[in-house]
Amino acid sequence: MTKRSIALAMGLLAMTGAAAASDLKPGNGHSMHLGRFNGAVYYTVEKDGYRVVATLASGTDEQPIRFVSTLEPGQRLMISVPQEIGQPSVDFEIVRDGKALFVHEPGIAPLGNVSAELRE
């Protein structure tokens, strides 16, 4: 009975991680929160891949920082904010899986194979 309960709990946790990944559409923004940094991410479809743009700032009066990357199928981009020594970083992951682009919120286990997780 205990093994069955553990297996059920692990399955529910795995489904929660997959559900936490948001499917982003071209040109639509997605808010992101990484520790004391807030911002937005969006992408456009270009001839050489999906051009992902993420802009973050630690406050309205602070200079923002922008990350730009072009992703091909199977590629991913991670934006990571270090924390105090001994504390895990706050990570925001963007994954291109075929023609889909997924954003993965901080605090959830990293994405594995998105296609396989969504089919299950």
mmCIF file with all atom_site columns, C-alpha atoms in Angstrom:
data_model
loop_
_atom_site.group_PDB
_atom_site.id
_atom_site.type_symbol
_atom_site.label_atom_id
_atom_site.label_alt_id
_atom_site.label_comp_id
_atom_site.label_asym_id
_atom_site.label_entity_id
_atom_site.label_seq_id
_atom_site.pdbx_PDB_ins_code
_atom_site.Cartn_x
_atom_site.Cartn_y
_atom_site.Cartn_z
_atom_site.occupancy
_atom_site.B_iso_or_equiv
_atom_site.pdbx_formal_charge
_atom_site.auth_seq_id
_atom_site.auth_comp_id
_atom_site.auth_asym_id
_atom_site.auth_atom_id
_atom_site.pdbx_PDB_model_num
ATOM 1   C CA . MET A 1 1   ? 0.000  0.000  0.000   1.00 0.00 ? 1   MET A CA 1
ATOM 2   C CA . THR A 1 2   ? 2.824  2.415  0.855   1.00 0.00 ? 2   THR A CA 1
ATOM 3   C CA . LYS A 1 3   ? 4.572  1.769  -2.473  1.00 0.00 ? 3   LYS A CA 1
ATOM 4   C CA . ARG A 1 4   ? 1.315  2.460  -4.284  1.00 0.00 ? 4   ARG A CA 1
ATOM 5   C CA . SER A 1 5   ? 0.814  5.740  -2.385  1.00 0.00 ? 5   SER A CA 1
ATOM 6   C CA . ILE A 1 6   ? 4.365  6.855  -3.156  1.00 0.00 ? 6   ILE A CA 1
ATOM 7   C CA . ALA A 1 7   ? 3.924  6.011  -6.843  1.00 0.00 ? 7   ALA A CA 1
ATOM 8   C CA . LEU A 1 8   ? 0.653  7.979  -6.949  1.00 0.00 ? 8   LEU A CA 1
ATOM 9   C CA . ALA A 1 9   ? 2.264  10.976 -5.226  1.00 0.00 ? 9   ALA A CA 1
ATOM 10  C CA . MET A 1 10  ? 5.218  10.906 -7.641  1.00 0.00 ? 10  MET A CA 1
ATOM 11  C CA . GLY A 1 11  ? 2.823  10.741 -10.596 1.00 0.00 ? 11  GLY A CA 1
ATOM 12  C CA . LEU A 1 12  ? 0.863  13.729 -9.315  1.00 0.00 ? 12  LEU A CA 1
ATOM 13  C CA . LEU A 1 13  ? 4.073  15.697 -8.802  1.00 0.00 ? 13  LEU A CA 1
ATOM 14  C CA . ALA A 1 14  ? 5.193  14.895 -12.349 1.00 0.00 ? 14  ALA A CA 1
ATOM 15  C CA . MET A 1 15  ? 1.853  16.062 -13.750 1.00 0.00 ? 15  MET A CA 1
ATOM 16  C CA . THR A 1 16  ? 2.064  19.263 -11.704 1.00 0.00 ? 16  THR A CA 1
ATOM 17  C CA . GLY A 1 17  ? 5.488  20.028 -13.214 1.00 0.00 ? 17  GLY A CA 1
ATOM 18  C CA . ALA A 1 18  ? 4.226  19.493 -16.747 1.00 0.00 ? 18  ALA A CA 1
ATOM 19  C CA . ALA A 1 19  ? 1.136  21.607 -16.120 1.00 0.00 ? 19  ALA A CA 1
ATOM 20  C CA . ALA A 1 20  ? 3.300  24.459 -14.786 1.00 0.00 ? 20  ALA A CA 1
ATOM 21  C CA . ALA A 1 21  ? 4.891  24.867 -18.199 1.00 0.00 ? 21  ALA A CA 1
ATOM 22  C CA . SER A 1 22  ? 3.020  27.552 -20.129 1.00 0.00 ? 22  SER A CA 1
ATOM 23  C CA . ASP A 1 23  ? 2.731  27.378 -23.917 1.00 0.00 ? 23  ASP A CA 1
ATOM 24  C CA . LEU A 1 24  ? 3.745  30.793 -25.249 1.00 0.00 ? 24  LEU A CA 1
ATOM 25  C CA . LYS A 1 25  ? 2.335  32.046 -28.567 1.00 0.00 ? 25  LYS A CA 1
ATOM 26  C CA . PRO A 1 26  ? 4.296  34.292 -30.991 1.00 0.00 ? 26  PRO A CA 1
ATOM 27  C CA . GLY A 1 27  ? 4.047  37.976 -30.079 1.00 0.00 ? 27  GLY A CA 1
ATOM 28  C CA . ASN A 1 28  ? 2.238  37.316 -26.771 1.00 0.00 ? 28  ASN A CA 1
ATOM 29  C CA . GLY A 1 29  ? 4.043  38.409 -23.622 1.00 0.00 ? 29  GLY A CA 1
ATOM 30  C CA . HIS A 1 30  ? 4.443  36.377 -20.455 1.00 0.00 ? 30  HIS A CA 1
ATOM 31  C CA . SER A 1 31  ? 5.222  37.948 -17.063 1.00 0.00 ? 31  SER A CA 1
ATOM 32  C CA . MET A 1 32  ? 8.219  36.580 -15.220 1.00 0.00 ? 32  MET A CA 1
ATOM 33  C CA . HIS A 1 33  ? 9.287  36.947 -11.589 1.00 0.00 ? 33  HIS A CA 1
ATOM 34  C CA . LEU A 1 34  ? 12.794 35.908 -10.535 1.00 0.00 ? 34  LEU A CA 1
ATOM 35  C CA . GLY A 1 35  ? 13.492 36.827 -6.937  1.00 0.00 ? 35  GLY A CA 1
ATOM 36  C CA . ARG A 1 36  ? 13.662 40.634 -6.812  1.00 0.00 ? 36  ARG A CA 1
ATOM 37  C CA . PHE A 1 37  ? 13.583 40.890 -10.627 1.00 0.00 ? 37  PHE A CA 1
ATOM 38  C CA . ASN A 1 38  ? 10.374 41.263 -12.645 1.00 0.00 ? 38  ASN A CA 1
ATOM 39  C CA . GLY A 1 39  ? 9.903  41.414 -16.368 1.00 0.00 ? 39  GLY A CA 1
ATOM 40  C CA . ALA A 1 40  ? 8.397  39.898 -19.472 1.00 0.00 ? 40  ALA A CA 1
ATOM 41  C CA . VAL A 1 41  ? 9.314  37.438 -22.191 1.00 0.00 ? 41  VAL A CA 1
ATOM 42  C CA . TYR A 1 42  ? 7.963  37.110 -25.741 1.00 0.00 ? 42  TYR A CA 1
ATOM 43  C CA . TYR A 1 43  ? 9.106  35.639 -29.045 1.00 0.00 ? 43  TYR A CA 1
ATOM 44  C CA . THR A 1 44  ? 8.761  36.169 -32.765 1.00 0.00 ? 44  THR A CA 1
ATOM 45  C CA . VAL A 1 45  ? 9.122  33.635 -35.557 1.00 0.00 ? 45  VAL A CA 1
ATOM 46  C CA . GLU A 1 46  ? 12.151 34.433 -37.726 1.00 0.00 ? 46  GLU A CA 1
ATOM 47  C CA . LYS A 1 47  ? 13.656 32.560 -40.691 1.00 0.00 ? 47  LYS A CA 1
ATOM 48  C CA . ASP A 1 48  ? 16.522 31.226 -38.536 1.00 0.00 ? 48  ASP A CA 1
ATOM 49  C CA . GLY A 1 49  ? 14.414 30.228 -35.493 1.00 0.00 ? 49  GLY A CA 1
ATOM 50  C CA . TYR A 1 50  ? 12.311 31.655 -32.699 1.00 0.00 ? 50  TYR A CA 1
ATOM 51  C CA . ARG A 1 51  ? 13.756 34.977 -31.485 1.00 0.00 ? 51  ARG A CA 1
ATOM 52  C CA . VAL A 1 52  ? 13.153 35.057 -27.727 1.00 0.00 ? 52  VAL A CA 1
ATOM 53  C CA . VAL A 1 53  ? 13.380 38.398 -25.893 1.00 0.00 ? 53  VAL A CA 1
ATOM 54  C CA . ALA A 1 54  ? 13.325 38.598 -22.081 1.00 0.00 ? 54  ALA A CA 1
ATOM 55  C CA . THR A 1 55  ? 13.574 41.935 -20.258 1.00 0.00 ? 55  THR A CA 1
ATOM 56  C CA . LEU A 1 56  ? 14.069 42.163 -16.476 1.00 0.00 ? 56  LEU A CA 1
ATOM 57  C CA . ALA A 1 57  ? 14.574 44.924 -13.915 1.00 0.00 ? 57  ALA A CA 1
ATOM 58  C CA . SER A 1 58  ? 14.788 45.026 -10.123 1.00 0.00 ? 58  SER A CA 1
ATOM 59  C CA . GLY A 1 59  ? 12.491 48.071 -9.911  1.00 0.00 ? 59  GLY A CA 1
ATOM 60  C CA . THR A 1 60  ? 10.798 50.750 -11.977 1.00 0.00 ? 60  THR A CA 1
ATOM 61  C CA . ASP A 1 61  ? 13.691 53.177 -11.430 1.00 0.00 ? 61  ASP A CA 1
ATOM 62  C CA . GLU A 1 62  ? 16.394 50.593 -12.216 1.00 0.00 ? 62  GLU A CA 1
ATOM 63  C CA . GLN A 1 63  ? 18.125 49.993 -15.552 1.00 0.00 ? 63  GLN A CA 1
ATOM 64  C CA . PRO A 1 64  ? 16.559 46.909 -17.204 1.00 0.00 ? 64  PRO A CA 1
ATOM 65  C CA . ILE A 1 65  ? 18.599 44.088 -18.674 1.00 0.00 ? 65  ILE A CA 1
ATOM 66  C CA . ARG A 1 66  ? 17.560 42.273 -21.847 1.00 0.00 ? 66  ARG A CA 1
ATOM 67  C CA . PHE A 1 67  ? 18.343 38.720 -22.983 1.00 0.00 ? 67  PHE A CA 1
ATOM 68  C CA . VAL A 1 68  ? 17.906 37.868 -26.673 1.00 0.00 ? 68  VAL A CA 1
ATOM 69  C CA . SER A 1 69  ? 18.389 34.380 -28.094 1.00 0.00 ? 69  SER A CA 1
ATOM 70  C CA . THR A 1 70  ? 17.265 32.554 -31.232 1.00 0.00 ? 70  THR A CA 1
ATOM 71  C CA . LEU A 1 71  ? 16.124 29.006 -30.466 1.00 0.00 ? 71  LEU A CA 1
ATOM 72  C CA . GLU A 1 72  ? 15.861 26.089 -32.867 1.00 0.00 ? 72  GLU A CA 1
ATOM 73  C CA . PRO A 1 73  ? 13.794 22.967 -32.073 1.00 0.00 ? 73  PRO A CA 1
ATOM 74  C CA . GLY A 1 74  ? 15.180 21.138 -29.038 1.00 0.00 ? 74  GLY A CA 1
ATOM 75  C CA . GLN A 1 75  ? 17.046 24.137 -27.641 1.00 0.00 ? 75  GLN A CA 1
ATOM 76  C CA . ARG A 1 76  ? 16.466 25.859 -24.321 1.00 0.00 ? 76  ARG A CA 1
ATOM 77  C CA . LEU A 1 77  ? 17.409 29.091 -22.592 1.00 0.00 ? 77  LEU A CA 1
ATOM 78  C CA . MET A 1 78  ? 17.812 29.420 -18.830 1.00 0.00 ? 78  MET A CA 1
ATOM 79  C CA . ILE A 1 79  ? 17.847 32.724 -16.954 1.00 0.00 ? 79  ILE A CA 1
ATOM 80  C CA . SER A 1 80  ? 19.175 32.188 -13.443 1.00 0.00 ? 80  SER A CA 1
ATOM 81  C CA . VAL A 1 81  ? 19.358 34.533 -10.445 1.00 0.00 ? 81  VAL A CA 1
ATOM 82  C CA . PRO A 1 82  ? 21.807 33.399 -7.736  1.00 0.00 ? 82  PRO A CA 1
ATOM 83  C CA . GLN A 1 83  ? 20.719 33.573 -4.115  1.00 0.00 ? 83  GLN A CA 1
ATOM 84  C CA . GLU A 1 84  ? 22.630 33.574 -0.838  1.00 0.00 ? 84  GLU A CA 1
ATOM 85  C CA . ILE A 1 85  ? 25.375 30.976 -0.355  1.00 0.00 ? 85  ILE A CA 1
ATOM 86  C CA . GLY A 1 86  ? 23.816 27.582 0.204   1.00 0.00 ? 86  GLY A CA 1
ATOM 87  C CA . GLN A 1 87  ? 20.481 28.584 -1.332  1.00 0.00 ? 87  GLN A CA 1
ATOM 88  C CA . PRO A 1 88  ? 19.292 27.313 -4.730  1.00 0.00 ? 88  PRO A CA 1
ATOM 89  C CA . SER A 1 89  ? 19.182 29.782 -7.595  1.00 0.00 ? 89  SER A CA 1
ATOM 90  C CA . VAL A 1 90  ? 15.882 31.086 -8.977  1.00 0.00 ? 90  VAL A CA 1
ATOM 91  C CA . ASP A 1 91  ? 15.675 29.752 -12.542 1.00 0.00 ? 91  ASP A CA 1
ATOM 92  C CA . PHE A 1 92  ? 13.336 30.599 -15.415 1.00 0.00 ? 92  PHE A CA 1
ATOM 93  C CA . GLU A 1 93  ? 13.567 28.194 -18.353 1.00 0.00 ? 93  GLU A CA 1
ATOM 94  C CA . ILE A 1 94  ? 12.352 28.681 -21.923 1.00 0.00 ? 94  ILE A CA 1
ATOM 95  C CA . VAL A 1 95  ? 12.181 25.527 -24.060 1.00 0.00 ? 95  VAL A CA 1
ATOM 96  C CA . ARG A 1 96  ? 11.494 25.142 -27.765 1.00 0.00 ? 96  ARG A CA 1
ATOM 97  C CA . ASP A 1 97  ? 9.894  21.789 -28.530 1.00 0.00 ? 97  ASP A CA 1
ATOM 98  C CA . GLY A 1 98  ? 9.202  21.521 -32.249 1.00 0.00 ? 98  GLY A CA 1
ATOM 99  C CA . LYS A 1 99  ? 6.901  24.395 -33.168 1.00 0.00 ? 99  LYS A CA 1
ATOM 100 C CA . ALA A 1 100 ? 5.929  25.092 -29.534 1.00 0.00 ? 100 ALA A CA 1
ATOM 101 C CA . LEU A 1 101 ? 7.700  27.325 -27.015 1.00 0.00 ? 101 LEU A CA 1
ATOM 102 C CA . PHE A 1 102 ? 7.212  26.691 -23.302 1.00 0.00 ? 102 PHE A CA 1
ATOM 103 C CA . VAL A 1 103 ? 8.112  28.865 -20.331 1.00 0.00 ? 103 VAL A CA 1
ATOM 104 C CA . HIS A 1 104 ? 8.847  27.161 -17.043 1.00 0.00 ? 104 HIS A CA 1
ATOM 105 C CA . GLU A 1 105 ? 8.264  29.100 -13.840 1.00 0.00 ? 105 GLU A CA 1
ATOM 106 C CA . PRO A 1 106 ? 10.781 29.180 -10.967 1.00 0.00 ? 106 PRO A CA 1
ATOM 107 C CA . GLY A 1 107 ? 10.195 26.774 -8.102  1.00 0.00 ? 107 GLY A CA 1
ATOM 108 C CA . ILE A 1 108 ? 9.108  23.855 -10.296 1.00 0.00 ? 108 ILE A CA 1
ATOM 109 C CA . ALA A 1 109 ? 11.446 21.019 -11.283 1.00 0.00 ? 109 ALA A CA 1
ATOM 110 C CA . PRO A 1 110 ? 13.144 21.660 -14.671 1.00 0.00 ? 110 PRO A CA 1
ATOM 111 C CA . LEU A 1 111 ? 11.425 20.432 -17.807 1.00 0.00 ? 111 LEU A CA 1
ATOM 112 C CA . GLY A 1 112 ? 12.496 17.140 -19.273 1.00 0.00 ? 112 GLY A CA 1
ATOM 113 C CA . ASN A 1 113 ? 11.201 16.013 -22.647 1.00 0.00 ? 113 ASN A CA 1
ATOM 114 C CA . VAL A 1 114 ? 8.155  18.278 -23.009 1.00 0.00 ? 114 VAL A CA 1
ATOM 115 C CA . SER A 1 115 ? 6.579  16.284 -25.862 1.00 0.00 ? 115 SER A CA 1
ATOM 116 C CA . ALA A 1 116 ? 6.750  13.024 -23.918 1.00 0.00 ? 116 ALA A CA 1
ATOM 117 C CA . GLU A 1 117 ? 5.394  14.622 -20.728 1.00 0.00 ? 117 GLU A CA 1
ATOM 118 C CA . LEU A 1 118 ? 2.423  16.195 -22.503 1.00 0.00 ? 118 LEU A CA 1
ATOM 119 C CA . ARG A 1 119 ? 1.492  12.953 -24.310 1.00 0.00 ? 119 ARG A CA 1
ATOM 120 C CA . GLU A 1 120 ? 1.296  10.955 -21.059 1.00 0.00 ? 120 GLU A CA 1
#
